[in-house]
XYZ file of C-alpha atoms in Angstrom:
486
model
C 0.000 0.000 0.000
C 1.350 3.418 -0.944
C 2.487 5.932 1.646
C -0.073 8.358 0.237
C -2.917 5.956 0.994
C -1.535 5.196 4.443
C -1.254 8.851 5.377
C -4.730 9.515 3.974
C -6.243 6.855 6.216
C -4.272 8.138 9.206
C -5.451 11.698 8.547
C -9.040 10.443 8.299
C -8.608 8.724 11.666
C -7.292 11.961 13.189
C -10.382 13.824 11.948
C -12.485 11.431 13.999
C -10.071 11.121 16.889
C -9.449 14.756 17.785
C -13.060 15.199 18.925
C -13.040 12.022 20.951
C -9.671 12.999 22.423
C -11.233 16.231 23.686
C -14.182 14.179 24.926
C -11.636 12.021 26.759
C -10.142 15.091 28.429
C -13.632 16.273 29.379
C -14.212 12.808 30.814
C -11.509 13.535 33.381
C -13.871 16.274 34.552
C -17.211 14.455 34.345
C -16.246 11.084 35.842
C -14.606 12.404 39.063
C -17.432 14.942 39.307
C -20.013 12.156 39.361
C -18.108 9.730 41.579
C -17.319 12.393 44.171
C -20.883 13.707 44.272
C -22.700 10.394 44.020
C -22.652 7.388 46.344
C -21.681 3.973 44.976
C -25.299 2.767 45.350
C -26.705 5.586 43.221
C -23.953 5.260 40.640
C -24.677 1.539 40.397
C -28.273 2.331 39.411
C -27.072 4.367 36.430
C -25.391 1.227 35.075
C -28.775 -0.513 35.133
C -30.291 2.358 33.128
C -27.646 2.116 30.422
C -28.047 -1.647 30.296
C -31.843 -1.653 29.850
C -31.973 1.134 27.247
C -29.325 -0.739 25.265
C -31.378 -3.937 25.001
C -34.550 -2.053 24.034
C -32.578 -0.224 21.363
C -31.010 -3.439 19.994
C -34.410 -5.134 19.681
C -35.869 -2.113 17.875
C -33.042 -1.382 15.455
C -33.474 -4.787 13.706
C -29.835 -4.738 12.596
C -30.792 -2.141 9.984
C -27.882 0.082 10.991
C -25.616 -2.661 9.623
C -27.724 -2.819 6.466
C -27.320 0.929 6.060
C -23.523 0.541 6.232
C -23.494 -2.440 3.848
C -25.532 -0.855 1.033
C -24.530 2.802 1.389
C -21.821 2.601 -1.306
C -23.679 0.213 -3.608
C -24.133 1.521 -7.151
C -27.582 2.890 -7.930
C -28.617 3.310 -4.297
C -30.417 6.487 -3.251
C -28.815 7.300 0.087
C -31.826 9.331 1.213
C -34.250 6.514 0.494
C -31.949 3.979 2.134
C -31.934 6.173 5.256
C -35.731 6.182 5.515
C -35.992 2.497 4.623
C -33.817 1.713 7.636
C -35.356 4.298 9.974
C -39.090 3.609 9.561
C -39.253 -0.067 10.691
C -36.985 0.680 13.662
C -39.055 3.696 14.670
C -42.346 1.750 14.560
C -40.884 -1.051 16.671
C -39.277 1.278 19.227
C -42.602 3.047 19.748
C -44.248 -0.313 20.446
C -41.532 -1.378 22.890
C -41.545 2.019 24.600
C -45.322 1.757 25.039
C -44.960 -1.627 26.726
C -42.318 -0.217 29.072
C -44.543 2.756 29.885
C -47.562 0.555 30.682
C -45.584 -1.725 33.006
C -43.165 0.956 34.178
C -43.646 0.447 37.912
C -42.674 -3.231 37.725
C -39.732 -2.590 35.385
C -38.441 0.364 37.396
C -38.514 -1.463 40.730
C -36.741 -4.461 39.174
C -34.000 -2.279 37.739
C -33.645 0.579 40.190
C -35.641 -0.438 43.292
C -37.622 2.785 42.927
C -40.072 4.278 40.447
C -41.377 7.680 39.340
C -42.856 9.261 36.227
C -39.637 11.070 35.292
C -37.615 7.818 35.439
C -40.089 6.212 33.034
C -40.062 9.217 30.684
C -36.261 9.305 30.692
C -36.026 5.619 29.721
C -38.682 5.973 27.017
C -37.304 9.287 25.720
C -33.744 7.997 25.578
C -34.515 4.854 23.562
C -36.776 6.632 21.061
C -34.235 9.391 20.499
C -31.387 6.879 20.211
C -32.959 5.332 17.088
C -32.909 8.688 15.288
C -29.427 9.420 16.628
C -28.047 6.089 15.375
C -28.996 6.608 11.737
C -28.225 10.328 11.675
C -24.731 9.754 13.053
C -24.284 6.836 10.650
C -25.102 9.171 7.793
C -22.268 11.482 8.891
C -19.867 8.557 9.284
C -20.666 7.046 5.889
C -20.167 10.455 4.261
C -16.796 10.388 6.094
C -17.398 13.770 7.719
C -14.880 13.163 10.497
C -14.605 16.756 11.709
C -18.369 17.188 11.998
C -18.570 13.875 13.859
C -15.864 15.039 16.273
C -17.445 18.445 16.872
C -20.822 16.878 17.662
C -19.201 14.530 20.187
C -17.536 17.501 21.878
C -20.860 19.356 22.013
C -22.595 16.315 23.519
C -19.964 15.972 26.237
C -20.055 19.669 27.129
C -23.847 19.495 27.432
C -23.518 16.305 29.505
C -21.209 17.999 32.029
C -23.428 21.098 32.126
C -26.555 19.071 32.883
C -24.730 17.094 35.592
C -23.904 20.353 37.378
C -27.472 21.655 36.963
C -29.244 18.513 38.150
C -26.842 17.825 41.029
C -27.901 21.205 42.418
C -31.568 20.235 41.959
C -31.584 16.528 42.919
C -28.400 15.990 44.972
C -27.137 12.404 45.396
C -29.640 10.794 43.027
C -29.023 8.497 40.056
C -31.546 10.496 38.019
C -28.848 13.177 37.687
C -26.977 10.963 35.207
C -30.219 9.930 33.472
C -31.071 13.562 32.747
C -27.479 14.317 31.734
C -27.490 11.426 29.250
C -30.940 11.986 27.758
C -31.151 15.760 27.281
C -27.885 16.205 25.291
C -28.873 13.236 23.121
C -32.212 14.880 22.344
C -30.667 18.309 21.610
C -27.933 17.010 19.279
C -30.302 14.587 17.517
C -32.848 17.333 16.856
C -30.132 19.477 15.277
C -28.955 16.558 13.120
C -32.475 15.877 11.899
C -32.865 19.503 10.783
C -29.490 19.260 8.998
C -30.393 15.998 7.232
C -33.775 17.270 6.016
C -32.244 20.538 4.778
C -29.323 18.926 2.923
C -31.556 16.338 1.214
C -34.535 18.610 0.558
C -34.036 18.612 -3.248
C -33.865 14.817 -3.648
C -37.312 13.342 -4.256
C -37.713 9.690 -3.358
C -40.627 7.357 -2.773
C -39.779 5.100 0.138
C -42.604 2.718 -0.720
C -41.509 1.986 -4.314
C -39.192 -1.017 -4.356
C -37.560 -0.446 -7.745
C -36.080 3.008 -7.304
C -32.896 2.662 -5.275
C -31.428 -0.762 -5.966
C -32.126 -2.332 -2.530
C -35.471 -3.971 -1.882
C -36.891 -4.160 1.625
C -36.612 -7.948 1.577
C -32.912 -7.816 0.622
C -32.235 -5.179 3.263
C -33.985 -7.136 6.010
C -32.452 -10.441 4.900
C -28.994 -8.965 5.463
C -29.836 -6.967 8.607
C -31.985 -9.230 10.789
C -29.281 -11.912 11.331
C -27.327 -9.210 13.200
C -29.969 -9.147 15.977
C -28.795 -12.347 17.757
C -25.193 -11.145 17.475
C -26.068 -7.712 18.898
C -28.107 -9.271 21.706
C -25.204 -11.522 22.554
C -22.842 -8.543 22.498
C -25.239 -6.801 24.868
C -25.064 -9.809 27.166
C -21.275 -9.695 26.964
C -21.202 -6.026 27.934
C -23.983 -6.229 30.561
C -23.777 -9.653 32.189
C -20.943 -8.521 34.441
C -23.034 -5.641 35.861
C -26.145 -7.803 36.252
C -24.130 -10.549 37.974
C -22.622 -8.072 40.443
C -26.059 -6.507 40.960
C -27.730 -9.811 41.890
C -24.810 -11.642 43.552
C -23.669 -8.554 45.489
C -25.305 -5.092 45.589
C -25.643 -1.675 43.932
C -22.560 -0.432 45.764
C -20.248 -3.021 44.188
C -21.956 -2.359 40.851
C -21.084 1.319 41.273
C -17.398 0.564 41.899
C -17.305 -1.701 38.845
C -19.036 0.946 36.727
C -16.441 3.498 37.852
C -13.697 1.153 36.645
C -15.561 0.860 33.365
C -15.551 4.656 33.091
C -11.760 4.602 33.358
C -11.860 2.362 30.286
C -12.910 5.533 28.457
C -9.232 6.002 27.594
C -9.374 2.957 25.319
C -13.120 3.061 24.611
C -12.585 6.517 23.115
C -10.210 4.959 20.607
C -12.674 2.120 19.989
C -15.591 4.457 19.284
C -13.404 6.565 17.021
C -12.009 3.556 15.198
C -15.406 1.959 14.589
C -16.778 5.293 13.366
C -14.124 5.745 10.697
C -13.223 2.119 9.901
C -16.589 0.663 8.810
C -17.158 3.055 5.883
C -13.498 2.925 4.803
C -13.386 -0.893 4.860
C -16.643 -1.210 2.927
C -15.596 1.408 0.361
C -12.237 -0.355 -0.178
C -13.966 -3.717 -0.616
C -16.463 -2.329 -3.149
C -14.010 -0.265 -5.212
C -10.513 -1.822 -5.093
C -8.940 -5.118 -6.091
C -8.873 -7.993 -3.598
C -5.062 -8.010 -3.479
C -4.860 -4.308 -2.589
C -7.649 -4.652 -0.026
C -6.005 -7.537 1.792
C -2.628 -5.792 1.874
C -4.332 -2.667 3.234
C -6.267 -4.555 5.939
C -3.182 -6.486 7.083
C -1.074 -3.320 7.341
C -3.699 -1.366 9.301
C -4.274 -4.324 11.652
C -0.574 -4.499 12.563
C -0.482 -0.814 13.430
C -3.784 -0.936 15.309
C -2.897 -3.950 17.464
C 0.398 -2.309 18.410
C -1.267 0.948 19.465
C -4.056 -0.879 21.322
C -1.592 -2.913 23.356
C 0.384 0.263 24.116
C -2.781 1.808 25.520
C -3.550 -1.318 27.556
C -0.076 -1.343 29.133
C -0.176 2.396 29.753
C -3.587 2.302 31.402
C -2.683 -0.595 33.711
C 0.699 0.914 34.634
C -0.905 4.277 35.517
C -4.121 2.988 37.091
C -2.938 3.806 40.613
C -2.798 7.485 39.704
C -6.026 7.445 37.686
C -8.245 6.021 40.443
C -7.189 8.835 42.784
C -9.466 11.122 40.755
C -12.514 8.955 41.469
C -12.579 9.506 45.213
C -11.950 7.250 48.198
C -15.224 5.295 47.828
C -14.105 3.971 44.435
C -10.489 2.954 45.193
C -11.339 -0.754 44.822
C -11.583 -0.114 41.068
C -7.775 -0.373 40.888
C -7.969 -4.193 40.925
C -10.712 -4.336 38.300
C -8.924 -2.374 35.570
C -6.200 -4.808 34.310
C -8.419 -7.591 32.937
C -11.272 -5.256 32.053
C -8.895 -3.529 29.636
C -9.009 -6.604 27.378
C -12.616 -5.817 26.456
C -12.069 -2.614 24.425
C -8.743 -3.831 23.002
C -10.197 -7.027 21.554
C -13.383 -5.238 20.475
C -11.341 -2.840 18.345
C -9.300 -5.610 16.772
C -12.316 -7.796 16.062
C -13.931 -4.814 14.334
C -11.080 -5.216 11.828
C -10.804 -8.989 11.447
C -14.596 -9.413 11.489
C -15.116 -7.321 8.341
C -14.583 -10.435 6.236
C -17.852 -11.900 7.530
C -19.732 -8.734 6.555
C -18.177 -8.660 3.090
C -19.522 -12.119 2.195
C -22.765 -11.685 4.207
C -22.206 -14.806 6.368
C -23.535 -13.207 9.558
C -24.221 -16.619 11.115
C -20.503 -16.861 11.922
C -20.797 -13.823 14.208
C -23.571 -15.653 16.032
C -21.408 -18.760 16.494
C -18.666 -16.646 18.074
C -21.141 -14.717 20.206
C -22.885 -17.870 21.432
C -19.586 -19.450 22.520
C -18.616 -16.214 24.271
C -21.969 -15.996 26.102
C -21.609 -19.538 27.450
C -18.089 -18.674 28.612
C -19.318 -15.442 30.199
C -22.234 -17.060 32.042
C -20.023 -19.781 33.488
C -17.267 -17.311 34.361
C -19.599 -14.883 36.134
C -21.443 -17.650 37.992
C -18.165 -19.048 39.354
C -16.123 -15.876 39.913
C -18.508 -13.041 40.834
C -20.000 -14.494 44.066
C -16.494 -14.958 45.484
C -14.377 -12.230 43.875
C -17.062 -9.591 43.106
C -15.897 -6.934 40.623
C -12.484 -8.522 40.114
C -14.192 -11.799 39.222
C -16.474 -10.023 36.746
C -13.472 -8.325 35.099
C -11.611 -11.643 34.798
C -14.693 -13.353 33.335
C -15.115 -10.485 30.859
C -11.463 -10.627 29.793
C -11.569 -14.393 29.175
C -14.860 -14.027 27.311
C -13.480 -11.467 24.886
C -10.435 -13.628 24.192
C -12.799 -16.468 23.225
C -14.964 -14.088 21.180
C -12.011 -12.655 19.249
C -10.394 -16.054 18.627
C -13.511 -17.809 17.302
C -14.801 -14.789 15.377
C -11.443 -14.180 13.711
C -11.164 -17.863 12.761
C -14.478 -17.763 10.899
C -13.753 -14.336 9.393
C -10.473 -15.586 7.914
C -12.327 -18.538 6.400
C -14.700 -16.094 4.702
C -12.070 -13.574 3.605
C -8.481 -14.762 4.171
C -6.089 -11.993 5.202
C -2.553 -12.463 6.556
C -2.904 -10.405 9.762
C 0.399 -11.747 11.213
C -1.402 -12.710 14.390
C 1.683 -14.279 15.997
C 3.075 -10.822 16.831
C -0.192 -9.776 18.425
C -0.619 -13.054 20.333
C 2.865 -12.752 21.850
C 2.168 -9.211 23.065
C -1.222 -10.337 24.388
C 0.303 -13.218 26.382
C 2.793 -10.808 27.961
C 0.001 -8.381 28.859
C -2.236 -11.099 30.350
C 0.622 -12.214 32.579
C 1.123 -8.621 33.702
C -2.632 -8.138 34.237
C -2.720 -11.171 36.543
C 0.197 -9.835 38.565
C -1.199 -6.291 38.689
C -4.616 -7.478 39.865
C -3.375 -9.235 42.968
C -0.333 -7.239 44.066
C -0.642 -4.549 46.719
C 2.670 -2.865 45.804
C 1.650 -0.376 43.119
C 5.180 0.996 42.629
C 6.611 -2.462 41.947
C 3.634 -3.230 39.717
C 4.333 -0.105 37.646
C 8.038 -1.014 37.308
C 7.195 -4.537 36.127
C 4.719 -3.015 33.683
C 7.332 -0.663 32.230
C 9.789 -3.548 31.697
C 7.157 -5.677 29.948
C 6.045 -2.671 27.891
C 9.612 -2.335 26.587
C 9.479 -6.018 25.593
C 6.242 -5.264 23.707
C 8.017 -2.424 21.860
C 10.898 -4.717 20.880
C 8.500 -7.347 19.537
C 6.827 -4.711 17.358
C 9.940 -2.826 16.207
C 9.056 -3.245 12.492
C 5.604 -1.796 13.081
C 7.104 1.144 14.990
C 9.458 1.822 12.083
C 6.535 1.761 9.634
C 4.504 4.139 11.812
C 7.407 6.570 12.109
C 7.910 6.546 8.324
C 4.222 7.208 7.755
C 4.174 10.133 10.193
C 7.322 11.624 8.610
C 5.631 11.359 5.229
C 2.594 13.217 6.511
C 4.755 15.970 7.997
C 6.692 16.441 4.735
C 3.410 16.568 2.814
C 1.988 19.235 5.150
C 5.170 21.349 4.891
C 5.183 21.457 1.091
C-alpha cells in the first residue's frame, strides 16, 4: 500500500479522533465529578439504566444500521431513500416497545432501580426513542466520512452532559436520576439538530420510500442482510452487561457502582474504539467495493498491525498508571484499581475484532458472528457464575477478559475462512500473552510501585517485539509531515 494511501487513512482517523480525544479530556472532569458527588449505590443504578436502554434499542433497530452501512456505497442506491428504509421499521418497533415499558413501568423500574417515578419512566422511554434517530443520523455522517463534523458533535454532547450534571446535582443531589437527565437531554438536543441538517441537505432529492424499484435495494434484501445481526447484537449486549447484572444480583448496587467506575476509566481505550469503529466501517466497505482484492487484503493487514500495536500500548499504559487514575474517582471507588487490568481486554479485543470481522460482513455470512457470540456468552455465564460471588468486581473483570479472548479467537477464525487476510497474528498473540501475565500480577499485588516497574519492563518487551511496526509508523508520520510542509 502506498504511503499516500496510508497517510490519507491516518489523517481520516485523526479527523475522527481529535473530537473524541477532547471528549476524553472532558471525561476527566465528568467522571470524578459524578463519583465524588454520588454514592456507589446511586452510581450503580445508572449502570442498570444504560443496560436496559441498550437492550430495548437493539431489539428495535433490527440490525438495519448494519444494512445501512453495507448498502450505502452500492451503485444505484439512493442514500436518502436507504436512510428512511432503515429508519421507519426501527421507529415503529421502538414506539411499540416504549409503550410496553410505559404501561408496566412500575414493575420494570422497581426491578432495575428499586424505585419508580414518572420522570424515570419518561427518561427511559425518551432515551430509547431518540437513540434510534441518533443512530442513523450519526451513521449518515460517518458514511459520508465527515470526520470533523462527527468530532465536533461529540464535543458538544460531552459539554452538554457535564453542564446538565452540574445543573441537576444542584436540583436533585445524590440521586441516580442526575446521570439519566445528563445522558438523555444532550442526546435529544444534538439529535434534533442533526435531523434539521439531514432534512435541509436532502430537501431537493425526491424519493418514494414505498416503491421497491427506485434505489437498488429492496426491503426484503435489506432485512435479509440486517436481521441476522440481531442475535449477534443481543449476545454482544449480554457480553457487555452480564458482568453488571451478575454483580447486581450476587452482590449489591454499591459493588456495581465501583465496577461501573472502573468501566468509566476504560474511556481512555473506549474513546479509541468508538473513534475507530466510526471511521473504519465506511473505509473498509468502500475499499472492498471499489478496489482489487489483493490491494484490499494488503491494506487490511497493514492497518491491523499498526492498530494492534497501538491498542496494546494503551492497555499497558492504562494498567501501569491505574494507581494514579483512580485517585481522581474519590476514596469510595479505590477498589476499582484491581478491576482495571483484565477489564482492559474488552475494548482492546473489540477494536481488533472490528477489523478482522469485516470479512464476515463482506460475504454476508452473519451466522458466523452468532457462532462466536454464542460461545462467548456460554463462557461469560459460566465465568460470572463461578467468579462473581467470590471475587465480586475482580471476578467479573476476569470473566469479561476471558470471554473477549474467546470471542475474538472464534470470530477471527471464521472471518479468515470467509475472507483470508494475513494479519500476522503471531506478533499480536505474543504481546497479548505478555500483557495477560502482567494483568494477573497487577490485579493481585498490593505494591503499586513495583507493579508499575514490572509493567514498564514488559512494555519495553512489547516495543521490541513490534519494532518493524514502529518503524513503519514513524515513516508514515514523517511522510505526513513532509506533505503538510510542502
